[in-house]
Short mmCIF file of N, CA and C in Angstrom, two decimals:
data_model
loop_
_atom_site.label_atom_id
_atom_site.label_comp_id
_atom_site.label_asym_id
_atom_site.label_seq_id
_atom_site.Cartn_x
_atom_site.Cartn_y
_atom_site.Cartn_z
N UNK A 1 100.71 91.37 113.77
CA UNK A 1 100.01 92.64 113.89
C UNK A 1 98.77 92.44 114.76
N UNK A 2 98.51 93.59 115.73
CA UNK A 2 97.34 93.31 116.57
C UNK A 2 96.39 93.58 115.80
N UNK A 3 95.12 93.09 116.20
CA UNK A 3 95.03 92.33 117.25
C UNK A 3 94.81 91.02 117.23
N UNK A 4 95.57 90.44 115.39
CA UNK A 4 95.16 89.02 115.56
C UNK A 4 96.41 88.43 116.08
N UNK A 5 97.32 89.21 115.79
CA UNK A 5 98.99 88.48 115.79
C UNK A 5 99.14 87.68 114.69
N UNK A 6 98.37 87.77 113.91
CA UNK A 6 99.05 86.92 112.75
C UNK A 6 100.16 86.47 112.23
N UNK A 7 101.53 87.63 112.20
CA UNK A 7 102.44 87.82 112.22
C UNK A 7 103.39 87.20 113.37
N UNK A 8 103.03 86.99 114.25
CA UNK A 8 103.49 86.36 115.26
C UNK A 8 103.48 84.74 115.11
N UNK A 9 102.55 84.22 114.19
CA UNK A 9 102.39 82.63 114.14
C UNK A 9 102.79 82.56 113.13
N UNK A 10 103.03 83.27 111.91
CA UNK A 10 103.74 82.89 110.53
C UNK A 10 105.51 83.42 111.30
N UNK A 11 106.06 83.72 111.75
CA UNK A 11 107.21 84.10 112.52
C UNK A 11 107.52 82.83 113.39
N UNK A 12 106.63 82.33 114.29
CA UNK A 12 106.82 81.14 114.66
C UNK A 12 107.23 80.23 113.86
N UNK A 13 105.98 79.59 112.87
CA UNK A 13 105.93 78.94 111.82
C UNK A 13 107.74 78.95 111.02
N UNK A 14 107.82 80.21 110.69
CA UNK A 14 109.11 79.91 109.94
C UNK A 14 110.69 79.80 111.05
N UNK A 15 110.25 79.90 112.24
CA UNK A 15 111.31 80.05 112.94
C UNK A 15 111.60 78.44 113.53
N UNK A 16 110.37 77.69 113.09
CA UNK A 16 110.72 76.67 113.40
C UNK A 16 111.59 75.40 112.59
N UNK A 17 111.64 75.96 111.14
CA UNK A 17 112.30 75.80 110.35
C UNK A 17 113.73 75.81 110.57
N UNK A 18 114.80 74.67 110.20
CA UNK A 18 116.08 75.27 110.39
C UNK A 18 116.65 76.34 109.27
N UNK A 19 118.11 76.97 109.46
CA UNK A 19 118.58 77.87 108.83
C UNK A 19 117.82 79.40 108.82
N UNK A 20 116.89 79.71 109.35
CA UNK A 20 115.87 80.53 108.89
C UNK A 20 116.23 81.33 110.31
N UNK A 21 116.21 82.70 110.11
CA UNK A 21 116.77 83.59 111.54
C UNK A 21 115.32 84.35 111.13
N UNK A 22 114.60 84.69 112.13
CA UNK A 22 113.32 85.38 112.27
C UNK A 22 113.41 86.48 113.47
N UNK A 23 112.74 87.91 112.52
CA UNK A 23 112.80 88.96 113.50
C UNK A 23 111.16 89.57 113.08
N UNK A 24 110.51 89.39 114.31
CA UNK A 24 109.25 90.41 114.30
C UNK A 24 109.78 91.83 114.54
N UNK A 25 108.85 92.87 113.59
CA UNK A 25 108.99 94.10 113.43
C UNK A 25 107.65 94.79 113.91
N UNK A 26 107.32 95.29 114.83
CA UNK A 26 106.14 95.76 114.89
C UNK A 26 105.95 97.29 113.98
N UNK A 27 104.69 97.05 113.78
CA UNK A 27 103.97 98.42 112.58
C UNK A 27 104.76 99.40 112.85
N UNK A 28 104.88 100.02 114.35
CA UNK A 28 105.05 101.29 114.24
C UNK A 28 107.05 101.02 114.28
N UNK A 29 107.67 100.62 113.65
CA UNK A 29 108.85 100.52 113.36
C UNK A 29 109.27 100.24 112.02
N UNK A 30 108.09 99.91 110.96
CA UNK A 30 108.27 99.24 109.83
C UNK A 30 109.56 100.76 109.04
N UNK A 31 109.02 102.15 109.31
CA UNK A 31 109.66 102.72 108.93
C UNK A 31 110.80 103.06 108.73
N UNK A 32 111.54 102.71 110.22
CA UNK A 32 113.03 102.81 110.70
C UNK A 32 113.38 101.63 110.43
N UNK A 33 112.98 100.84 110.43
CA UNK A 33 113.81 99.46 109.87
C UNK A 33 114.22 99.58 108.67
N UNK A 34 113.67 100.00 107.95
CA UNK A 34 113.19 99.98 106.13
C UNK A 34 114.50 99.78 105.92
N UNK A 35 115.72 100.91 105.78
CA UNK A 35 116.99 101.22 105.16
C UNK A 35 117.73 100.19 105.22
N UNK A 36 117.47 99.41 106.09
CA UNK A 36 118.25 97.77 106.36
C UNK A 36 117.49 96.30 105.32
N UNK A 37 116.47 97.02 104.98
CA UNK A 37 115.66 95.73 104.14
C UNK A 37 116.31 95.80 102.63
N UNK A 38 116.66 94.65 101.87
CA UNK A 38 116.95 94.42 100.77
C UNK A 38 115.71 94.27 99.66
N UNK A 39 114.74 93.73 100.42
CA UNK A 39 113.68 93.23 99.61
C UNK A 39 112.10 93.15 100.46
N UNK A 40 111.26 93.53 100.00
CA UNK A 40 109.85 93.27 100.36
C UNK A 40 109.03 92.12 99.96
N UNK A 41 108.63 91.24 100.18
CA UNK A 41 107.80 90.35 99.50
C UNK A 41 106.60 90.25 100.24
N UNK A 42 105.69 90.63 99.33
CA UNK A 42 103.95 90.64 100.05
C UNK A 42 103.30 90.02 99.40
N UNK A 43 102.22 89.19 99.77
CA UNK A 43 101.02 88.38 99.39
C UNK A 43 100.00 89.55 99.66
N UNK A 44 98.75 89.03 98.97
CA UNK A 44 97.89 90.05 98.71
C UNK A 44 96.37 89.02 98.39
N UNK A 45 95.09 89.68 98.84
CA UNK A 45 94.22 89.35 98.91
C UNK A 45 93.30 89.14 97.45
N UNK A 46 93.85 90.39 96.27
CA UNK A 46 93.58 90.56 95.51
C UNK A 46 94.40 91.14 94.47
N UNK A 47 94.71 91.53 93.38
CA UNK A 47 95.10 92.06 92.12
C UNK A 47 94.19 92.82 91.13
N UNK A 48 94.54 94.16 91.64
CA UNK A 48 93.45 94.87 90.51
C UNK A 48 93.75 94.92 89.02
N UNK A 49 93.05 95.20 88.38
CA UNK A 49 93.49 95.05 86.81
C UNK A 49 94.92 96.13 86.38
N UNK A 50 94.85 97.29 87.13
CA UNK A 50 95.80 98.06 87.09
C UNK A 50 97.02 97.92 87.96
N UNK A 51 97.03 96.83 88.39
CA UNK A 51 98.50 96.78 88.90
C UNK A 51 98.29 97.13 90.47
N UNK A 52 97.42 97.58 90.99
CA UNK A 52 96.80 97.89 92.33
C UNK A 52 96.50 96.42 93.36
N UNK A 53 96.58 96.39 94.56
CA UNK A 53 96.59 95.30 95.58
C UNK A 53 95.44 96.02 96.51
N UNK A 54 94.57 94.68 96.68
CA UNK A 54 93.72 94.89 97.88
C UNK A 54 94.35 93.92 98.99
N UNK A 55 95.12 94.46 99.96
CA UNK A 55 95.70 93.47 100.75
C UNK A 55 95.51 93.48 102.23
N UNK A 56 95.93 93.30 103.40
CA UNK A 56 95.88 93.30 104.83
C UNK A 56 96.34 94.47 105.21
N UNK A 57 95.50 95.08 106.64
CA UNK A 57 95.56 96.54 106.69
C UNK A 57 97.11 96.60 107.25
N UNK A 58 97.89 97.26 106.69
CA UNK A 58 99.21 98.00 106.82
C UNK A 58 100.23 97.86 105.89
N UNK A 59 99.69 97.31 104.74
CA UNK A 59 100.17 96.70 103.72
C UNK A 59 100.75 98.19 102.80
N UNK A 60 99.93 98.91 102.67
CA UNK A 60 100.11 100.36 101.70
C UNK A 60 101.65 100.64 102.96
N UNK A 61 101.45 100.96 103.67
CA UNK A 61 102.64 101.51 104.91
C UNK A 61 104.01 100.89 104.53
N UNK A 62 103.66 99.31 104.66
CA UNK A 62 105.02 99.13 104.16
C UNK A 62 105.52 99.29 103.07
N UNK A 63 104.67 99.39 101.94
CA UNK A 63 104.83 99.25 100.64
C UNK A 63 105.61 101.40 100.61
N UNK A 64 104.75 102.13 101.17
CA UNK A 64 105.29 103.26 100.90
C UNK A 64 106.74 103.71 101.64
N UNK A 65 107.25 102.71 102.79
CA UNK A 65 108.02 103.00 103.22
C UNK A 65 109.29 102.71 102.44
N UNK A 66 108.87 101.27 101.71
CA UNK A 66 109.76 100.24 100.64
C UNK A 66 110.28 101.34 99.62
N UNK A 67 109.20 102.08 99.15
CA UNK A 67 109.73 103.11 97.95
C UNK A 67 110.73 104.29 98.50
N UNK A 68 110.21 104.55 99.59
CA UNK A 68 110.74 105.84 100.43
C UNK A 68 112.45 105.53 100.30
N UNK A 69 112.47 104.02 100.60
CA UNK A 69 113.76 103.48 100.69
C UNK A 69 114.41 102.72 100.13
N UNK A 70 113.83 103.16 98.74
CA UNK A 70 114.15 102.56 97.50
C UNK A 70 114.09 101.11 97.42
N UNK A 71 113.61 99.97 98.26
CA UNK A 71 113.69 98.81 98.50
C UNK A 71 112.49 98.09 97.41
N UNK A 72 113.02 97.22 96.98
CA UNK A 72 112.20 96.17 95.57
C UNK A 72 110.90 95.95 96.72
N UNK A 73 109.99 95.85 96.07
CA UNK A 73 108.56 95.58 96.18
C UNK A 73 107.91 94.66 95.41
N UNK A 74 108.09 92.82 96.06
CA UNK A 74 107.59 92.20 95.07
C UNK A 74 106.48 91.40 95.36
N UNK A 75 105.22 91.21 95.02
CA UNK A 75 104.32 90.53 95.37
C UNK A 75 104.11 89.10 94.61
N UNK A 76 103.75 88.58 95.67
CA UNK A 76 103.13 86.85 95.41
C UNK A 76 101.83 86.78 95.30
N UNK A 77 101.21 86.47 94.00
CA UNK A 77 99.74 86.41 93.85
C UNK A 77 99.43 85.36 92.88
N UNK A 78 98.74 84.20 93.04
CA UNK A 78 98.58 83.33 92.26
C UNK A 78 97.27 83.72 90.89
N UNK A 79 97.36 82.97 89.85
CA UNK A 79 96.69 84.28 88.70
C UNK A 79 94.91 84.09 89.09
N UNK A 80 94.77 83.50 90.23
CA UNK A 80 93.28 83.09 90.47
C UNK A 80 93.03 84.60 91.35
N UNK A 81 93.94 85.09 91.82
CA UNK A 81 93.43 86.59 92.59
C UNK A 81 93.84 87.38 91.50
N UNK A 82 94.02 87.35 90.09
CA UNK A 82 93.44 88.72 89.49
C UNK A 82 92.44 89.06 89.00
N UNK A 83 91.75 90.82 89.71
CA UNK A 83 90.80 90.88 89.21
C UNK A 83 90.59 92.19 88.30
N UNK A 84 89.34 91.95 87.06
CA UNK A 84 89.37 92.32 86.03
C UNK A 84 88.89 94.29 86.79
N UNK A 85 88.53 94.21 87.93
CA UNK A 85 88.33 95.29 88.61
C UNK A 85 89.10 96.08 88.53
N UNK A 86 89.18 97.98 88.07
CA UNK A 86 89.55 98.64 88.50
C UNK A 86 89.06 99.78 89.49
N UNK A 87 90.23 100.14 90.46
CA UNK A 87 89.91 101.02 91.80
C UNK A 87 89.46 102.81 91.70
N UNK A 88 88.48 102.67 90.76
CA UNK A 88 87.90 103.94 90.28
C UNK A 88 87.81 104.98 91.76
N UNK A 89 87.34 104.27 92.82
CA UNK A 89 87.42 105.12 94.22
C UNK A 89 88.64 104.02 95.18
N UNK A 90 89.50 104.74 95.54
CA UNK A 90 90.40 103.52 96.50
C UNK A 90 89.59 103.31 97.59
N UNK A 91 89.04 104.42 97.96
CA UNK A 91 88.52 103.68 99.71
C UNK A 91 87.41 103.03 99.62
N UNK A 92 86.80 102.42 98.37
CA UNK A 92 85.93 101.46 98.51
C UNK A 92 86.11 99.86 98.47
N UNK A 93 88.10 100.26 98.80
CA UNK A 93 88.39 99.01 99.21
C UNK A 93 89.05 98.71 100.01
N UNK A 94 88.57 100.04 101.19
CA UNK A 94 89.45 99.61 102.34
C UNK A 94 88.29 99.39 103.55
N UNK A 95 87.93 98.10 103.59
CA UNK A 95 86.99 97.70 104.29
C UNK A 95 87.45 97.82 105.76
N UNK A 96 86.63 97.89 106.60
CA UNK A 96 86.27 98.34 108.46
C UNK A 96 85.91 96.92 108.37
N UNK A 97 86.49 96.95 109.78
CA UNK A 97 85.87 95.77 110.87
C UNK A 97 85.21 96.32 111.77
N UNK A 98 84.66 95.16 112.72
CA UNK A 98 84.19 96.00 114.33
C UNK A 98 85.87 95.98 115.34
N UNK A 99 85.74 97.29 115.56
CA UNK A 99 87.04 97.74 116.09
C UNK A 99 86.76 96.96 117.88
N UNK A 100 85.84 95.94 118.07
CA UNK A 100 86.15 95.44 119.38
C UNK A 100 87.15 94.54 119.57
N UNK A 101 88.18 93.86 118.80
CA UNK A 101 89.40 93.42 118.67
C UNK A 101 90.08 94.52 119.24
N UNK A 102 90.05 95.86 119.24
CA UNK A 102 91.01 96.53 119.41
C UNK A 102 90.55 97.35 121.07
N UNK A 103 89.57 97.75 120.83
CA UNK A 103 89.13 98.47 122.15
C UNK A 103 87.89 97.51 122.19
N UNK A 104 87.46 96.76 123.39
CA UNK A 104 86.59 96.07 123.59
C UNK A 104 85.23 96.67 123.75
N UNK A 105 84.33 96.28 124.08
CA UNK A 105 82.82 97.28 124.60
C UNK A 105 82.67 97.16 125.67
N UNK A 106 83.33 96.19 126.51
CA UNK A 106 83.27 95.98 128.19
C UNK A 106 84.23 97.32 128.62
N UNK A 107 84.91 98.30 128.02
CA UNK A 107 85.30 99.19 128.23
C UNK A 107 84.91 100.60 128.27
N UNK A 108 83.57 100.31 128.82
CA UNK A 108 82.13 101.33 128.75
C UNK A 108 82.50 103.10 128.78
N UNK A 109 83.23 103.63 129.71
CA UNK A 109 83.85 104.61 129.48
C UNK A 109 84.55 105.38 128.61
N UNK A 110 85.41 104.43 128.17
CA UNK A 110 86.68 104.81 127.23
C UNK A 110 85.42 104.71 125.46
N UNK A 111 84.99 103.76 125.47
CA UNK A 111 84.52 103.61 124.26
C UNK A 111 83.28 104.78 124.27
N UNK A 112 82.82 105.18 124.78
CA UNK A 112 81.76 106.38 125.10
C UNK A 112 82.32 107.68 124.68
N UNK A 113 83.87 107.51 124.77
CA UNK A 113 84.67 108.93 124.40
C UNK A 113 85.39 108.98 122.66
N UNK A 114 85.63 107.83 122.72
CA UNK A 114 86.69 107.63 121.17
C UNK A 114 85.59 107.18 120.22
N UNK A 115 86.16 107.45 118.65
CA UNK A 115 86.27 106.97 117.37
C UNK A 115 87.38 105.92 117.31
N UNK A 116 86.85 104.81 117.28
CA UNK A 116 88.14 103.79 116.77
C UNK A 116 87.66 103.06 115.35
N UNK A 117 88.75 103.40 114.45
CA UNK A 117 88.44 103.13 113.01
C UNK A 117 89.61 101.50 113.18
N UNK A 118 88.99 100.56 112.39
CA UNK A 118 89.38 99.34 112.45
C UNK A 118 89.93 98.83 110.95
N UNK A 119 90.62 98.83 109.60
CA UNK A 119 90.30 98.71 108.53
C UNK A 119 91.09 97.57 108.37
N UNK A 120 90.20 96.36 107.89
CA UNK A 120 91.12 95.13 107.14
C UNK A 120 91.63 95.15 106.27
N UNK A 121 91.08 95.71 105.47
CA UNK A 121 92.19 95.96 103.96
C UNK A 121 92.49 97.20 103.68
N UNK A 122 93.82 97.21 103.13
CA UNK A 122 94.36 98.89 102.43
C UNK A 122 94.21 98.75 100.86
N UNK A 123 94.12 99.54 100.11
CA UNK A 123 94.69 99.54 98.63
C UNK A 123 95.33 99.65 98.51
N UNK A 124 96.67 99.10 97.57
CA UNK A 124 98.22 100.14 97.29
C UNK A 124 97.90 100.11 95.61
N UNK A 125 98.70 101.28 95.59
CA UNK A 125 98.37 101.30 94.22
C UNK A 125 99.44 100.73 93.66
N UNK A 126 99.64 100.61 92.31
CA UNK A 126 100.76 100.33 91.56
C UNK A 126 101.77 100.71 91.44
N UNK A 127 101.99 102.21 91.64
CA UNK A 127 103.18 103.21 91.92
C UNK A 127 103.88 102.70 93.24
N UNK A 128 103.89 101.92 93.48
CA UNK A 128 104.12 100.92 95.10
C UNK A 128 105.11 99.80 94.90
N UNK A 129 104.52 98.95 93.48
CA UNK A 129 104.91 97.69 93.42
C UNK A 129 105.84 97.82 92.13
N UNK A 130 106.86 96.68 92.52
CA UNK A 130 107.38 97.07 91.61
C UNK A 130 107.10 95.32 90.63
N UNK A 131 107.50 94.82 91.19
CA UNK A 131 106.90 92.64 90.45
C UNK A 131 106.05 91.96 90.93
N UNK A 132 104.98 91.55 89.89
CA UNK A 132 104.38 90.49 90.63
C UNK A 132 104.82 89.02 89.86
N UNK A 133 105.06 88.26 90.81
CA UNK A 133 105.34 87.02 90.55
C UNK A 133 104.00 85.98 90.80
N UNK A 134 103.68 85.02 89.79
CA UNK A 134 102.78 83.73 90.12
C UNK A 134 103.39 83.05 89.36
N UNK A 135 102.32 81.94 88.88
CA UNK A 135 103.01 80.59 88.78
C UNK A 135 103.26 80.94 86.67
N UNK A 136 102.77 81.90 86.39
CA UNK A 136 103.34 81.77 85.25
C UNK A 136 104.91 82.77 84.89
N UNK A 137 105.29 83.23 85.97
CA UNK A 137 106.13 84.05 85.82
C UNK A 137 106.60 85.39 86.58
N UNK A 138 107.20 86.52 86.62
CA UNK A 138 107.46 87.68 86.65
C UNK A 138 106.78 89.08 86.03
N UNK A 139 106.09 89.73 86.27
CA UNK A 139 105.49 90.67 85.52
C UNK A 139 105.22 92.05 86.23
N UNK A 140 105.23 92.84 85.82
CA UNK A 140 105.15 94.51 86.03
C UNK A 140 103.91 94.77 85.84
N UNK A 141 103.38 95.77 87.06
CA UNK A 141 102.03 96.40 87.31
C UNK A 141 101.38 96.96 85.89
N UNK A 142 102.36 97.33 84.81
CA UNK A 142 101.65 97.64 83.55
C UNK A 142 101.46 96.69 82.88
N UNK A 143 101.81 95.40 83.03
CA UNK A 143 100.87 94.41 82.44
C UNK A 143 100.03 93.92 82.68
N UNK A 144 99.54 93.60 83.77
CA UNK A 144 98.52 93.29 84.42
C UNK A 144 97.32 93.08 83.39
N UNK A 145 97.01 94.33 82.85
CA UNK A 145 95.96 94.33 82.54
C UNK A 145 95.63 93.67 81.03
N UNK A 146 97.01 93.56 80.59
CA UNK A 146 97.54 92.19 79.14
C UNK A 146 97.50 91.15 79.73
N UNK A 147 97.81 90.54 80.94
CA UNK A 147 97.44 89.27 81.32
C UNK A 147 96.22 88.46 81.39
N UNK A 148 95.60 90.06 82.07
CA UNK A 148 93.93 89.41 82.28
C UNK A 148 93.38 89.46 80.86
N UNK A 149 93.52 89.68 79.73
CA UNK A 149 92.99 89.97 78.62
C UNK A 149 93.30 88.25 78.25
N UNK A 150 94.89 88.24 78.43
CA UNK A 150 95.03 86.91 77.67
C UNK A 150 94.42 86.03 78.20
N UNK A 151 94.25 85.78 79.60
CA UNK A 151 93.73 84.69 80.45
C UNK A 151 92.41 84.46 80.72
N UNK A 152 91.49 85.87 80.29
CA UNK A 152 89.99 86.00 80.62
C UNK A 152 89.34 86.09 79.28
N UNK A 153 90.07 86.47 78.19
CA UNK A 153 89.36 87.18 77.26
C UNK A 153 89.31 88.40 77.29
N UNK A 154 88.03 88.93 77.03
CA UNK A 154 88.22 91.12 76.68
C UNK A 154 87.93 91.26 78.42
N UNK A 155 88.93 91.70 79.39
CA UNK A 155 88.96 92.19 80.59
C UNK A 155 87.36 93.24 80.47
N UNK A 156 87.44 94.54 79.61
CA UNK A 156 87.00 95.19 79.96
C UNK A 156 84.95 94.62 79.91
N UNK A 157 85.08 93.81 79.54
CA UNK A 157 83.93 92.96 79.16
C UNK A 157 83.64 92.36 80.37
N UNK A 158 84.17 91.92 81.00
CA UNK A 158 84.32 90.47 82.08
C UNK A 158 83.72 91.64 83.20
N UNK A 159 84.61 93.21 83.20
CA UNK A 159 84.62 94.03 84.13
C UNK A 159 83.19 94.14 84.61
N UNK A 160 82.27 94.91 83.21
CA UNK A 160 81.08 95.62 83.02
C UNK A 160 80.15 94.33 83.50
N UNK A 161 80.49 93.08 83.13
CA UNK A 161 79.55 91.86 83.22
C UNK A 161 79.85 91.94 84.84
N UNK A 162 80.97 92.01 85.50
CA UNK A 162 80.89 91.91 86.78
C UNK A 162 79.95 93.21 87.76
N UNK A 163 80.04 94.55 87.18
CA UNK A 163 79.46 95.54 87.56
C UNK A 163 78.21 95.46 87.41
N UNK A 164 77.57 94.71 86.75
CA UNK A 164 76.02 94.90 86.15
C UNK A 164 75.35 93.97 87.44
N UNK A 165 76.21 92.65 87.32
CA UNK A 165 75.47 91.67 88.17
C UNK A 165 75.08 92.13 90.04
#
């Protein structure tokens, strides 16, 4: 995905692997491809207490296209990215970059005329996902928030202690 290509070096990366057939999909195709995908598997930056992902910007897109097309939605998150946080406002977690990755500032004209919005992370909510998998197992966005209880103690405690500080 531009403009880091990230996607382009984890595509490498696995293409250099034998047995492994690799196809880059660019964003604006994720949609029309969809009906051909069996399965989604996404990593994610974060785990909200509700079953919600703070992840890399285009992440909600595929995830809504996955449902659109009935396709499993399963995320990889190790239990060190869950957090006792819930997304009371979503767009306070869809953080901006400086959009000069995308339109430069040596482009004095053009940038004099446009709004270019840049966002590194999307939220998806839970209505998105359907498994998250880590190292203790398989689990559904409605547990989430029984995990962090078992693993943290009283979540909603840990939450308020995190909000205060």
């Amino acid at each position: 995905c531009a403009p880091t290509y990230a996607g382009h070096e984890q595509a490498r990366a696995l293409a250099a692997s034998p047995n492994i057939d690799v196809v880059v999909i660019p964003d604006s195709a994720v949609f029309a491809i969809m009906s051909r995908v069996n399965k989604v598997i996404l990593g994610t930056r974060a785990v909200m207490a509700n079953g919600g992902l703070i992840a890399i910007a285009g992440t909600h897109m595929v995830a809504a296209a996955a449902r659109h097309h009935a396709t499993q939605v399963v995320v990889c998150a190790g239990p060190y990215k869950h957090s006792p946080w819930f997304p009371f406002n979503d767009d306070r977690f869809n953080s901006l970059v400086s959009p000069d990755a995308v339109l430069p500032y040596r482009e004095g004209d053009l940038v004099n005329n446009v709004d270019v919005i840049s966002p590194c992370y999307d939220y998806v909510p839970p209505e998105l996902v359907d498994i998250f998998v880590d190292s203790m197992g398989g689990h559904l966005p409605s547990y989430l928030y029984r995990l962090l209880q078992e693993n943290y103690g009283d979540a909603k405690d840990l939450a308020w202690n995190v909000y205060d500080s």
